[in-house]
Amino acid sequence: MKLITYRLKENGSEKIGILSQDEQKIFPLSQFDMNYETMNELIENMTDAELELLKSKAKREPEQFLFRDKTISAAPIVNPRQDIICLGINYMAHAEESARYKKEDFGGERPFAVYFSKRVNEAVADNDVIPAYEGLVDSLDYEAELALIIGKDAKNVAEEDAFDYIFGYTIINDVSARNLQTAHKQWYFGKSLDGFTPMGPVIVTKDEFEIPPKLDIKSYVNGELRQDSNTELLIFGIAHVISELSKGMTLKAGTIISMGTPAGVGMGFVPPRFLKKGDEVVCEIEGIGRLRNVVE
């Protein structure tokens, strides 16, 4: 099931719904007698029984719907409750290209997962813009990533139970200012500028994928294929990450974990190929969709 957040054109109010199989129609959640106003509320409070009932009703293609092109796109989780937890250097080929760009910042052995956080005041919707920050950023980069959403509070989770705590998956473009990232010797500022977290276009519930998901992940810049990999090549897998983090912190329902990006980012080219105004970036993950944004 694909869940979507959208806004009504007449008043801009934020709503949640289910995307039809042909992805042309939205079935508003309100018609199913479920009073969740935002995706955060739904994830935090929906019971397993309600979720199964919703899936069953959605398959029957309800009569009440909106055509998708008559609404305004929104990120599936517009305002995350907490910073997004991110994985750095989590595909081997990306580790190699990162070290080639700046060995002092990205090189060296890493026997443990690299975690960092990304502040998101408001996630950027599909077809919305990525700000260029001319004068502040001279090395704007893209990173297509698979992100998981925790569905219930997770603490001291065993690896074999990790997928029981996942609600679903979405796409994140971990937009990065490389000059800020390397100048400050840590990644928070260079990853967290307003507009640096395109997300979407939907959340797909976990039952749509095998465990662990093995999904093609790609990105395109102005139609040119840049990243082309598969999530089965993660160095540290989803179960490991959930289990390790939950040993020391409670992963609250609604927590977003972005699993890292494969090779093919702008800084990996020789010379680097960073984004500029007018560039179109598309991040694509099999079974989830395409997240398109333009730099302005």
PDB file of C-alpha atoms in Angstrom:
ATOM      1  CA  MET A   1       0.000   0.000   0.000  1.00  0.00           C
ATOM      2  CA  LYS A   2       1.250   3.446  -0.930  1.00  0.00           C
ATOM      3  CA  LEU A   3       0.413   6.252   1.489  1.00  0.00           C
ATOM      4  CA  ILE A   4       0.598   9.851   0.358  1.00  0.00           C
ATOM      5  CA  THR A   5       0.400  13.319   1.865  1.00  0.00           C
ATOM      6  CA  TYR A   6      -1.121  16.005  -0.337  1.00  0.00           C
ATOM      7  CA  ARG A   7      -2.545  19.505  -0.172  1.00  0.00           C
ATOM      8  CA  LEU A   8      -5.846  20.741  -1.551  1.00  0.00           C
ATOM      9  CA  LYS A   9      -5.448  23.396  -4.212  1.00  0.00           C
ATOM     10  CA  GLU A  10      -8.367  25.493  -2.970  1.00  0.00           C
ATOM     11  CA  ASN A  11      -7.023  26.098   0.541  1.00  0.00           C
ATOM     12  CA  GLY A  12      -3.653  24.351   0.890  1.00  0.00           C
ATOM     13  CA  SER A  13      -4.810  22.175   3.773  1.00  0.00           C
ATOM     14  CA  GLU A  14      -2.698  19.074   4.382  1.00  0.00           C
ATOM     15  CA  LYS A  15      -4.388  15.665   3.984  1.00  0.00           C
ATOM     16  CA  ILE A  16      -3.330  12.020   3.863  1.00  0.00           C
ATOM     17  CA  GLY A  17      -4.600   9.264   1.626  1.00  0.00           C
ATOM     18  CA  ILE A  18      -3.894   6.081  -0.276  1.00  0.00           C
ATOM     19  CA  LEU A  19      -2.538   6.073  -3.821  1.00  0.00           C
ATOM     20  CA  SER A  20      -4.373   3.947  -6.368  1.00  0.00           C
ATOM     21  CA  GLN A  21      -2.614   1.098  -8.145  1.00  0.00           C
ATOM     22  CA  ASP A  22      -2.341   3.150 -11.340  1.00  0.00           C
ATOM     23  CA  GLU A  23      -1.007   6.059  -9.206  1.00  0.00           C
ATOM     24  CA  GLN A  24      -3.445   8.501 -10.791  1.00  0.00           C
ATOM     25  CA  LYS A  25      -5.992   8.716  -7.959  1.00  0.00           C
ATOM     26  CA  ILE A  26      -5.855   9.439  -4.234  1.00  0.00           C
ATOM     27  CA  PHE A  27      -8.361   7.879  -1.829  1.00  0.00           C
ATOM     28  CA  PRO A  28      -8.685  10.322   1.111  1.00  0.00           C
ATOM     29  CA  LEU A  29      -8.187   8.626   4.454  1.00  0.00           C
ATOM     30  CA  SER A  30     -11.136  10.508   5.934  1.00  0.00           C
ATOM     31  CA  GLN A  31     -13.632   8.258   4.114  1.00  0.00           C
ATOM     32  CA  PHE A  32     -12.390   5.215   6.043  1.00  0.00           C
ATOM     33  CA  ASP A  33     -13.493   6.570   9.451  1.00  0.00           C
ATOM     34  CA  MET A  34      -9.893   6.963  10.577  1.00  0.00           C
ATOM     35  CA  ASN A  35      -9.276  10.347  12.123  1.00  0.00           C
ATOM     36  CA  TYR A  36      -5.561  10.785  11.566  1.00  0.00           C
ATOM     37  CA  GLU A  37      -4.729  14.306  10.444  1.00  0.00           C
ATOM     38  CA  THR A  38      -1.068  13.806   9.512  1.00  0.00           C
ATOM     39  CA  MET A  39       1.229  10.959   8.530  1.00  0.00           C
ATOM     40  CA  ASN A  40       3.019  11.306  11.859  1.00  0.00           C
ATOM     41  CA  GLU A  41      -0.248  10.709  13.727  1.00  0.00           C
ATOM     42  CA  LEU A  42      -1.081   7.720  11.548  1.00  0.00           C
ATOM     43  CA  ILE A  43       2.307   6.041  12.024  1.00  0.00           C
ATOM     44  CA  GLU A  44       2.384   6.669  15.770  1.00  0.00           C
ATOM     45  CA  ASN A  45      -1.171   5.555  16.527  1.00  0.00           C
ATOM     46  CA  MET A  46      -2.506   3.171  13.871  1.00  0.00           C
ATOM     47  CA  THR A  47      -2.980  -0.379  15.152  1.00  0.00           C
ATOM     48  CA  ASP A  48      -2.069  -3.467  13.145  1.00  0.00           C
ATOM     49  CA  ALA A  49      -5.785  -4.260  12.817  1.00  0.00           C
ATOM     50  CA  GLU A  50      -6.531  -0.792  11.423  1.00  0.00           C
ATOM     51  CA  LEU A  51      -3.657  -1.085   8.971  1.00  0.00           C
ATOM     52  CA  GLU A  52      -4.897  -4.433   7.661  1.00  0.00           C
ATOM     53  CA  LEU A  53      -8.439  -3.054   7.356  1.00  0.00           C
ATOM     54  CA  LEU A  54      -7.156  -0.049   5.448  1.00  0.00           C
ATOM     55  CA  LYS A  55      -5.220  -2.257   3.019  1.00  0.00           C
ATOM     56  CA  SER A  56      -8.305  -4.372   2.419  1.00  0.00           C
ATOM     57  CA  LYS A  57     -10.518  -1.357   1.727  1.00  0.00           C
ATOM     58  CA  ALA A  58      -7.948   0.251  -0.557  1.00  0.00           C
ATOM     59  CA  LYS A  59      -7.781  -2.835  -2.773  1.00  0.00           C
ATOM     60  CA  ARG A  60     -11.477  -2.429  -3.565  1.00  0.00           C
ATOM     61  CA  GLU A  61     -10.840   1.013  -5.138  1.00  0.00           C
ATOM     62  CA  PRO A  62     -13.294   3.212  -3.174  1.00  0.00           C
ATOM     63  CA  GLU A  63     -15.670   5.457  -5.090  1.00  0.00           C
ATOM     64  CA  GLN A  64     -14.508   8.636  -3.345  1.00  0.00           C
ATOM     65  CA  PHE A  65     -11.216   9.844  -4.802  1.00  0.00           C
ATOM     66  CA  LEU A  66      -9.240  12.811  -6.058  1.00  0.00           C
ATOM     67  CA  PHE A  67      -7.237  12.839  -9.244  1.00  0.00           C
ATOM     68  CA  ARG A  68      -3.627  13.221  -8.206  1.00  0.00           C
ATOM     69  CA  ASP A  69      -2.933  16.010 -10.688  1.00  0.00           C
ATOM     70  CA  LYS A  70      -5.673  18.083  -9.043  1.00  0.00           C
ATOM     71  CA  THR A  71      -3.746  18.230  -5.771  1.00  0.00           C
ATOM     72  CA  ILE A  72      -0.469  19.796  -4.618  1.00  0.00           C
ATOM     73  CA  SER A  73       2.335  17.390  -3.787  1.00  0.00           C
ATOM     74  CA  ALA A  74       3.725  17.228  -0.260  1.00  0.00           C
ATOM     75  CA  ALA A  75       6.448  15.128   1.309  1.00  0.00           C
ATOM     76  CA  PRO A  76       4.898  12.059   2.964  1.00  0.00           C
ATOM     77  CA  ILE A  77       6.171  13.249   6.377  1.00  0.00           C
ATOM     78  CA  VAL A  78       6.193  17.012   6.015  1.00  0.00           C
ATOM     79  CA  ASN A  79       7.573  17.810   9.477  1.00  0.00           C
ATOM     80  CA  PRO A  80       9.522  14.922  11.016  1.00  0.00           C
ATOM     81  CA  ARG A  81       9.285  14.811  14.821  1.00  0.00           C
ATOM     82  CA  GLN A  82      13.059  14.440  15.174  1.00  0.00           C
ATOM     83  CA  ASP A  83      16.179  14.822  13.070  1.00  0.00           C
ATOM     84  CA  ILE A  84      16.618  12.090  10.473  1.00  0.00           C
ATOM     85  CA  ILE A  85      19.236   9.459  11.375  1.00  0.00           C
ATOM     86  CA  CYS A  86      21.550   8.941   8.410  1.00  0.00           C
ATOM     87  CA  LEU A  87      24.180   6.387   7.432  1.00  0.00           C
ATOM     88  CA  GLY A  88      27.401   7.666   5.920  1.00  0.00           C
ATOM     89  CA  ILE A  89      29.684   5.723   3.574  1.00  0.00           C
ATOM     90  CA  ASN A  90      27.371   2.680   3.543  1.00  0.00           C
ATOM     91  CA  TYR A  91      28.063   1.366   0.012  1.00  0.00           C
ATOM     92  CA  MET A  92      31.631   0.243  -0.738  1.00  0.00           C
ATOM     93  CA  ALA A  93      31.874   1.962  -4.124  1.00  0.00           C
ATOM     94  CA  HIS A  94      30.684   5.234  -2.585  1.00  0.00           C
ATOM     95  CA  ALA A  95      33.312   4.882   0.149  1.00  0.00           C
ATOM     96  CA  GLU A  96      35.971   4.646  -2.556  1.00  0.00           C
ATOM     97  CA  GLU A  97      34.757   7.665  -4.531  1.00  0.00           C
ATOM     98  CA  SER A  98      34.413   9.739  -1.342  1.00  0.00           C
ATOM     99  CA  ALA A  99      38.001   9.010  -0.316  1.00  0.00           C
ATOM    100  CA  ARG A 100      39.133   9.943  -3.813  1.00  0.00           C
ATOM    101  CA  TYR A 101      37.418  13.356  -3.449  1.00  0.00           C
ATOM    102  CA  LYS A 102      38.929  14.199  -0.032  1.00  0.00           C
ATOM    103  CA  LYS A 103      40.858  11.426   1.645  1.00  0.00           C
ATOM    104  CA  GLU A 104      41.388  13.359   4.880  1.00  0.00           C
ATOM    105  CA  ASP A 105      37.624  13.711   5.374  1.00  0.00           C
ATOM    106  CA  PHE A 106      36.276  10.454   3.937  1.00  0.00           C
ATOM    107  CA  GLY A 107      39.176   7.992   3.863  1.00  0.00           C
ATOM    108  CA  GLY A 108      40.301   5.339   6.319  1.00  0.00           C
ATOM    109  CA  GLU A 109      38.926   2.057   7.591  1.00  0.00           C
ATOM    110  CA  ARG A 110      35.488   2.078   9.211  1.00  0.00           C
ATOM    111  CA  PRO A 111      34.715  -1.182  10.993  1.00  0.00           C
ATOM    112  CA  PHE A 112      31.608   0.422  12.507  1.00  0.00           C
ATOM    113  CA  ALA A 113      28.650   2.178  10.909  1.00  0.00           C
ATOM    114  CA  VAL A 114      28.934   5.958  10.470  1.00  0.00           C
ATOM    115  CA  TYR A 115      25.871   7.716  11.874  1.00  0.00           C
ATOM    116  CA  PHE A 116      24.974  11.378  11.619  1.00  0.00           C
ATOM    117  CA  SER A 117      21.777  13.386  11.878  1.00  0.00           C
ATOM    118  CA  LYS A 118      20.068  15.713   9.438  1.00  0.00           C
ATOM    119  CA  ARG A 119      17.825  18.527  10.636  1.00  0.00           C
ATOM    120  CA  VAL A 120      14.581  18.899   8.673  1.00  0.00           C
ATOM    121  CA  ASN A 121      12.307  21.842   9.415  1.00  0.00           C
ATOM    122  CA  GLU A 122      10.135  20.883   6.448  1.00  0.00           C
ATOM    123  CA  ALA A 123      10.784  18.102   3.963  1.00  0.00           C
ATOM    124  CA  VAL A 124      10.723  19.039   0.272  1.00  0.00           C
ATOM    125  CA  ALA A 125       7.974  17.533  -1.879  1.00  0.00           C
ATOM    126  CA  ASP A 126       8.254  15.719  -5.180  1.00  0.00           C
ATOM    127  CA  ASN A 127       8.452  18.339  -7.970  1.00  0.00           C
ATOM    128  CA  ASP A 128       9.422  21.087  -5.513  1.00  0.00           C
ATOM    129  CA  VAL A 129      12.722  22.983  -5.558  1.00  0.00           C
ATOM    130  CA  ILE A 130      16.152  22.536  -3.993  1.00  0.00           C
ATOM    131  CA  PRO A 131      17.677  25.936  -3.070  1.00  0.00           C
ATOM    132  CA  ALA A 132      21.086  26.640  -4.593  1.00  0.00           C
ATOM    133  CA  TYR A 133      22.358  28.910  -1.773  1.00  0.00           C
ATOM    134  CA  GLU A 134      24.629  30.857  -4.083  1.00  0.00           C
ATOM    135  CA  GLY A 135      27.305  32.630  -2.043  1.00  0.00           C
ATOM    136  CA  LEU A 136      27.155  29.999   0.692  1.00  0.00           C
ATOM    137  CA  VAL A 137      27.377  26.711  -1.212  1.00  0.00           C
ATOM    138  CA  ASP A 138      29.791  26.106  -4.081  1.00  0.00           C
ATOM    139  CA  SER A 139      29.550  22.296  -4.217  1.00  0.00           C
ATOM    140  CA  LEU A 140      25.891  21.251  -4.132  1.00  0.00           C
ATOM    141  CA  ASP A 141      25.494  17.481  -4.337  1.00  0.00           C
ATOM    142  CA  TYR A 142      22.739  14.853  -4.536  1.00  0.00           C
ATOM    143  CA  GLU A 143      22.438  11.452  -2.814  1.00  0.00           C
ATOM    144  CA  ALA A 144      19.621   8.986  -3.579  1.00  0.00           C
ATOM    145  CA  GLU A 145      18.823   6.945  -0.471  1.00  0.00           C
ATOM    146  CA  LEU A 146      16.386   4.333   0.788  1.00  0.00           C
ATOM    147  CA  ALA A 147      14.792   5.516   4.031  1.00  0.00           C
ATOM    148  CA  LEU A 148      12.851   3.411   6.504  1.00  0.00           C
ATOM    149  CA  ILE A 149      10.224   4.637   8.947  1.00  0.00           C
ATOM    150  CA  ILE A 150       9.974   3.068  12.392  1.00  0.00           C
ATOM    151  CA  GLY A 151       6.384   2.028  13.164  1.00  0.00           C
ATOM    152  CA  LYS A 152       6.544   1.472  16.923  1.00  0.00           C
ATOM    153  CA  ASP A 153       8.940   2.383  19.701  1.00  0.00           C
ATOM    154  CA  ALA A 154      12.067   0.224  19.424  1.00  0.00           C
ATOM    155  CA  LYS A 155      14.405  -0.478  22.329  1.00  0.00           C
ATOM    156  CA  ASN A 156      16.909  -3.348  22.669  1.00  0.00           C
ATOM    157  CA  VAL A 157      15.743  -4.968  19.442  1.00  0.00           C
ATOM    158  CA  ALA A 158      17.381  -8.203  18.297  1.00  0.00           C
ATOM    159  CA  GLU A 159      18.439  -8.284  14.651  1.00  0.00           C
ATOM    160  CA  GLU A 160      16.026 -11.127  13.890  1.00  0.00           C
ATOM    161  CA  ASP A 161      13.135  -8.967  15.135  1.00  0.00           C
ATOM    162  CA  ALA A 162      14.178  -5.683  13.517  1.00  0.00           C
ATOM    163  CA  PHE A 163      11.762  -5.755  10.589  1.00  0.00           C
ATOM    164  CA  ASP A 164       8.827  -6.084  12.999  1.00  0.00           C
ATOM    165  CA  TYR A 165       9.480  -2.447  13.931  1.00  0.00           C
ATOM    166  CA  ILE A 166       9.395  -1.011  10.405  1.00  0.00           C
ATOM    167  CA  PHE A 167       6.278   0.737   9.141  1.00  0.00           C
ATOM    168  CA  GLY A 168       7.396   1.374   5.582  1.00  0.00           C
ATOM    169  CA  TYR A 169       9.916   2.875   3.188  1.00  0.00           C
ATOM    170  CA  THR A 170      10.367   6.067   1.192  1.00  0.00           C
ATOM    171  CA  ILE A 171      13.034   7.867  -0.888  1.00  0.00           C
ATOM    172  CA  ILE A 172      15.244  10.648   0.427  1.00  0.00           C
ATOM    173  CA  ASN A 173      17.621  12.832  -1.533  1.00  0.00           C
ATOM    174  CA  ASP A 174      20.285  13.635   1.054  1.00  0.00           C
ATOM    175  CA  VAL A 175      21.269  16.942  -0.535  1.00  0.00           C
ATOM    176  CA  SER A 176      24.702  18.024   0.669  1.00  0.00           C
ATOM    177  CA  ALA A 177      26.866  21.132   0.610  1.00  0.00           C
ATOM    178  CA  ARG A 178      30.298  19.547   0.316  1.00  0.00           C
ATOM    179  CA  ASN A 179      32.220  22.733   1.117  1.00  0.00           C
ATOM    180  CA  LEU A 180      30.353  23.141   4.415  1.00  0.00           C
ATOM    181  CA  GLN A 181      30.529  19.431   5.162  1.00  0.00           C
ATOM    182  CA  THR A 182      34.315  19.308   4.859  1.00  0.00           C
ATOM    183  CA  ALA A 183      35.113  22.764   6.248  1.00  0.00           C
ATOM    184  CA  HIS A 184      33.389  22.100   9.559  1.00  0.00           C
ATOM    185  CA  LYS A 185      34.920  18.604   9.917  1.00  0.00           C
ATOM    186  CA  GLN A 186      31.488  17.156  10.650  1.00  0.00           C
ATOM    187  CA  TRP A 187      28.436  16.806   8.469  1.00  0.00           C
ATOM    188  CA  TYR A 188      25.501  18.342  10.336  1.00  0.00           C
ATOM    189  CA  PHE A 189      25.514  21.873   8.904  1.00  0.00           C
ATOM    190  CA  GLY A 190      26.355  20.849   5.347  1.00  0.00           C
ATOM    191  CA  LYS A 191      23.468  18.340   5.315  1.00  0.00           C
ATOM    192  CA  SER A 192      20.815  20.369   7.135  1.00  0.00           C
ATOM    193  CA  LEU A 193      20.182  23.606   5.258  1.00  0.00           C
ATOM    194  CA  ASP A 194      16.521  24.402   4.680  1.00  0.00           C
ATOM    195  CA  GLY A 195      15.343  22.590   1.565  1.00  0.00           C
ATOM    196  CA  PHE A 196      18.034  19.907   1.688  1.00  0.00           C
ATOM    197  CA  THR A 197      15.674  16.962   2.334  1.00  0.00           C
ATOM    198  CA  PRO A 198      13.497  16.076  -0.643  1.00  0.00           C
ATOM    199  CA  MET A 199      11.362  13.090   0.409  1.00  0.00           C
ATOM    200  CA  GLY A 200       8.731  10.911  -1.271  1.00  0.00           C
ATOM    201  CA  PRO A 201       6.777  10.684  -3.337  1.00  0.00           C
ATOM    202  CA  VAL A 202       5.036   8.160  -1.034  1.00  0.00           C
ATOM    203  CA  ILE A 203       5.550   5.783   1.870  1.00  0.00           C
ATOM    204  CA  VAL A 204       5.191   2.140   0.850  1.00  0.00           C
ATOM    205  CA  THR A 205       4.231  -0.233   3.658  1.00  0.00           C
ATOM    206  CA  LYS A 206       6.841  -2.871   4.438  1.00  0.00           C
ATOM    207  CA  ASP A 207       4.663  -5.822   3.352  1.00  0.00           C
ATOM    208  CA  GLU A 208       5.220  -4.822  -0.282  1.00  0.00           C
ATOM    209  CA  PHE A 209       8.879  -5.904  -0.116  1.00  0.00           C
ATOM    210  CA  GLU A 210      10.951  -8.947   0.734  1.00  0.00           C
ATOM    211  CA  ILE A 211      13.077  -9.027   3.883  1.00  0.00           C
ATOM    212  CA  PRO A 212      15.547  -7.430   3.543  1.00  0.00           C
ATOM    213  CA  PRO A 213      14.458  -5.345   0.543  1.00  0.00           C
ATOM    214  CA  LYS A 214      16.686  -5.754  -2.524  1.00  0.00           C
ATOM    215  CA  LEU A 215      15.756  -2.762  -4.630  1.00  0.00           C
ATOM    216  CA  ASP A 216      17.359  -1.036  -7.584  1.00  0.00           C
ATOM    217  CA  ILE A 217      18.347   2.501  -6.606  1.00  0.00           C
ATOM    218  CA  LYS A 218      19.214   5.149  -9.194  1.00  0.00           C
ATOM    219  CA  SER A 219      19.599   8.869  -9.689  1.00  0.00           C
ATOM    220  CA  TYR A 220      19.547  11.028 -12.799  1.00  0.00           C
ATOM    221  CA  VAL A 221      20.742  14.584 -13.367  1.00  0.00           C
ATOM    222  CA  ASN A 222      19.153  16.262 -16.375  1.00  0.00           C
ATOM    223  CA  GLY A 223      18.210  12.796 -17.637  1.00  0.00           C
ATOM    224  CA  GLU A 224      21.732  11.370 -17.316  1.00  0.00           C
ATOM    225  CA  LEU A 225      22.021   8.239 -15.171  1.00  0.00           C
ATOM    226  CA  ARG A 226      24.443   8.998 -12.329  1.00  0.00           C
ATOM    227  CA  GLN A 227      23.812   6.408  -9.596  1.00  0.00           C
ATOM    228  CA  ASP A 228      22.870   2.803 -10.387  1.00  0.00           C
ATOM    229  CA  SER A 229      23.028   0.210  -7.630  1.00  0.00           C
ATOM    230  CA  ASN A 230      20.916  -2.053  -5.416  1.00  0.00           C
ATOM    231  CA  THR A 231      20.103  -1.876  -1.712  1.00  0.00           C
ATOM    232  CA  GLU A 232      21.399  -5.415  -1.181  1.00  0.00           C
ATOM    233  CA  LEU A 233      24.900  -3.868  -1.429  1.00  0.00           C
ATOM    234  CA  LEU A 234      24.556  -1.961   1.847  1.00  0.00           C
ATOM    235  CA  ILE A 235      27.633  -2.483   4.033  1.00  0.00           C
ATOM    236  CA  PHE A 236      25.593  -2.274   7.237  1.00  0.00           C
ATOM    237  CA  GLY A 237      22.106  -3.644   6.665  1.00  0.00           C
ATOM    238  CA  ILE A 238      18.759  -2.503   8.009  1.00  0.00           C
ATOM    239  CA  ALA A 239      18.486  -5.142  10.747  1.00  0.00           C
ATOM    240  CA  HIS A 240      21.996  -4.377  12.027  1.00  0.00           C
ATOM    241  CA  VAL A 241      21.307  -0.635  12.131  1.00  0.00           C
ATOM    242  CA  ILE A 242      17.992  -0.906  14.006  1.00  0.00           C
ATOM    243  CA  SER A 243      19.413  -3.390  16.482  1.00  0.00           C
ATOM    244  CA  GLU A 244      22.622  -1.444  17.128  1.00  0.00           C
ATOM    245  CA  LEU A 245      20.948   1.928  17.571  1.00  0.00           C
ATOM    246  CA  SER A 246      18.163   0.563  19.764  1.00  0.00           C
ATOM    247  CA  LYS A 247      20.688  -0.849  22.235  1.00  0.00           C
ATOM    248  CA  GLY A 248      21.527   2.678  23.312  1.00  0.00           C
ATOM    249  CA  MET A 249      18.544   4.823  22.312  1.00  0.00           C
ATOM    250  CA  THR A 250      14.810   4.452  21.942  1.00  0.00           C
ATOM    251  CA  LEU A 251      13.798   4.740  18.289  1.00  0.00           C
ATOM    252  CA  LYS A 252      10.395   6.374  18.607  1.00  0.00           C
ATOM    253  CA  ALA A 253       7.564   5.581  16.205  1.00  0.00           C
ATOM    254  CA  GLY A 254       7.970   7.870  13.209  1.00  0.00           C
ATOM    255  CA  THR A 255      11.775   7.878  13.371  1.00  0.00           C
ATOM    256  CA  ILE A 256      13.277   8.086   9.877  1.00  0.00           C
ATOM    257  CA  ILE A 257      16.536   6.281   9.119  1.00  0.00           C
ATOM    258  CA  SER A 258      18.195   6.991   5.772  1.00  0.00           C
ATOM    259  CA  MET A 259      20.441   4.104   4.775  1.00  0.00           C
ATOM    260  CA  GLY A 260      23.161   5.834   2.783  1.00  0.00           C
ATOM    261  CA  THR A 261      23.854   6.419  -0.880  1.00  0.00           C
ATOM    262  CA  PRO A 262      25.637   4.394  -3.582  1.00  0.00           C
ATOM    263  CA  ALA A 263      28.414   5.556  -5.894  1.00  0.00           C
ATOM    264  CA  GLY A 264      27.771   8.156  -8.569  1.00  0.00           C
ATOM    265  CA  VAL A 265      27.344  11.368  -6.578  1.00  0.00           C
ATOM    266  CA  GLY A 266      28.754  14.599  -7.945  1.00  0.00           C
ATOM    267  CA  MET A 267      31.899  14.621  -5.820  1.00  0.00           C
ATOM    268  CA  GLY A 268      32.782  11.138  -7.112  1.00  0.00           C
ATOM    269  CA  PHE A 269      33.544  12.337 -10.639  1.00  0.00           C
ATOM    270  CA  VAL A 270      36.930  13.606 -11.799  1.00  0.00           C
ATOM    271  CA  PRO A 271      36.548  16.531 -11.926  1.00  0.00           C
ATOM    272  CA  PRO A 272      33.491  16.728  -9.602  1.00  0.00           C
ATOM    273  CA  ARG A 273      30.106  17.405 -11.226  1.00  0.00           C
ATOM    274  CA  PHE A 274      28.142  19.435  -8.720  1.00  0.00           C
ATOM    275  CA  LEU A 275      24.617  20.735  -9.172  1.00  0.00           C
ATOM    276  CA  LYS A 276      23.837  24.194 -10.487  1.00  0.00           C
ATOM    277  CA  LYS A 277      20.721  26.289 -10.924  1.00  0.00           C
ATOM    278  CA  GLY A 278      18.257  24.762 -13.363  1.00  0.00           C
ATOM    279  CA  ASP A 279      19.459  21.166 -12.907  1.00  0.00           C
ATOM    280  CA  GLU A 280      16.802  18.477 -12.535  1.00  0.00           C
ATOM    281  CA  VAL A 281      17.538  15.639 -10.093  1.00  0.00           C
ATOM    282  CA  VAL A 282      15.497  12.435 -10.088  1.00  0.00           C
ATOM    283  CA  CYS A 283      15.999   9.781  -7.400  1.00  0.00           C
ATOM    284  CA  GLU A 284      14.368   6.445  -8.166  1.00  0.00           C
ATOM    285  CA  ILE A 285      13.911   3.290  -6.080  1.00  0.00           C
ATOM    286  CA  GLU A 286      12.242   0.173  -7.381  1.00  0.00           C
ATOM    287  CA  GLY A 287       8.761  -0.306  -5.952  1.00  0.00           C
ATOM    288  CA  ILE A 288       8.597   3.167  -4.403  1.00  0.00           C
ATOM    289  CA  GLY A 289       8.753   5.581  -7.333  1.00  0.00           C
ATOM    290  CA  ARG A 290      10.593   8.647  -8.572  1.00  0.00           C
ATOM    291  CA  LEU A 291      11.409  11.774  -6.590  1.00  0.00           C
ATOM    292  CA  ARG A 292      11.986  14.754  -8.889  1.00  0.00           C
ATOM    293  CA  ASN A 293      13.350  18.158  -7.902  1.00  0.00           C
ATOM    294  CA  VAL A 294      14.885  21.162  -9.651  1.00  0.00           C
ATOM    295  CA  VAL A 295      17.652  23.383  -8.280  1.00  0.00           C
ATOM    296  CA  GLU A 296      16.707  27.047  -8.004  1.00  0.00           C
TER     297      GLU A 296
END
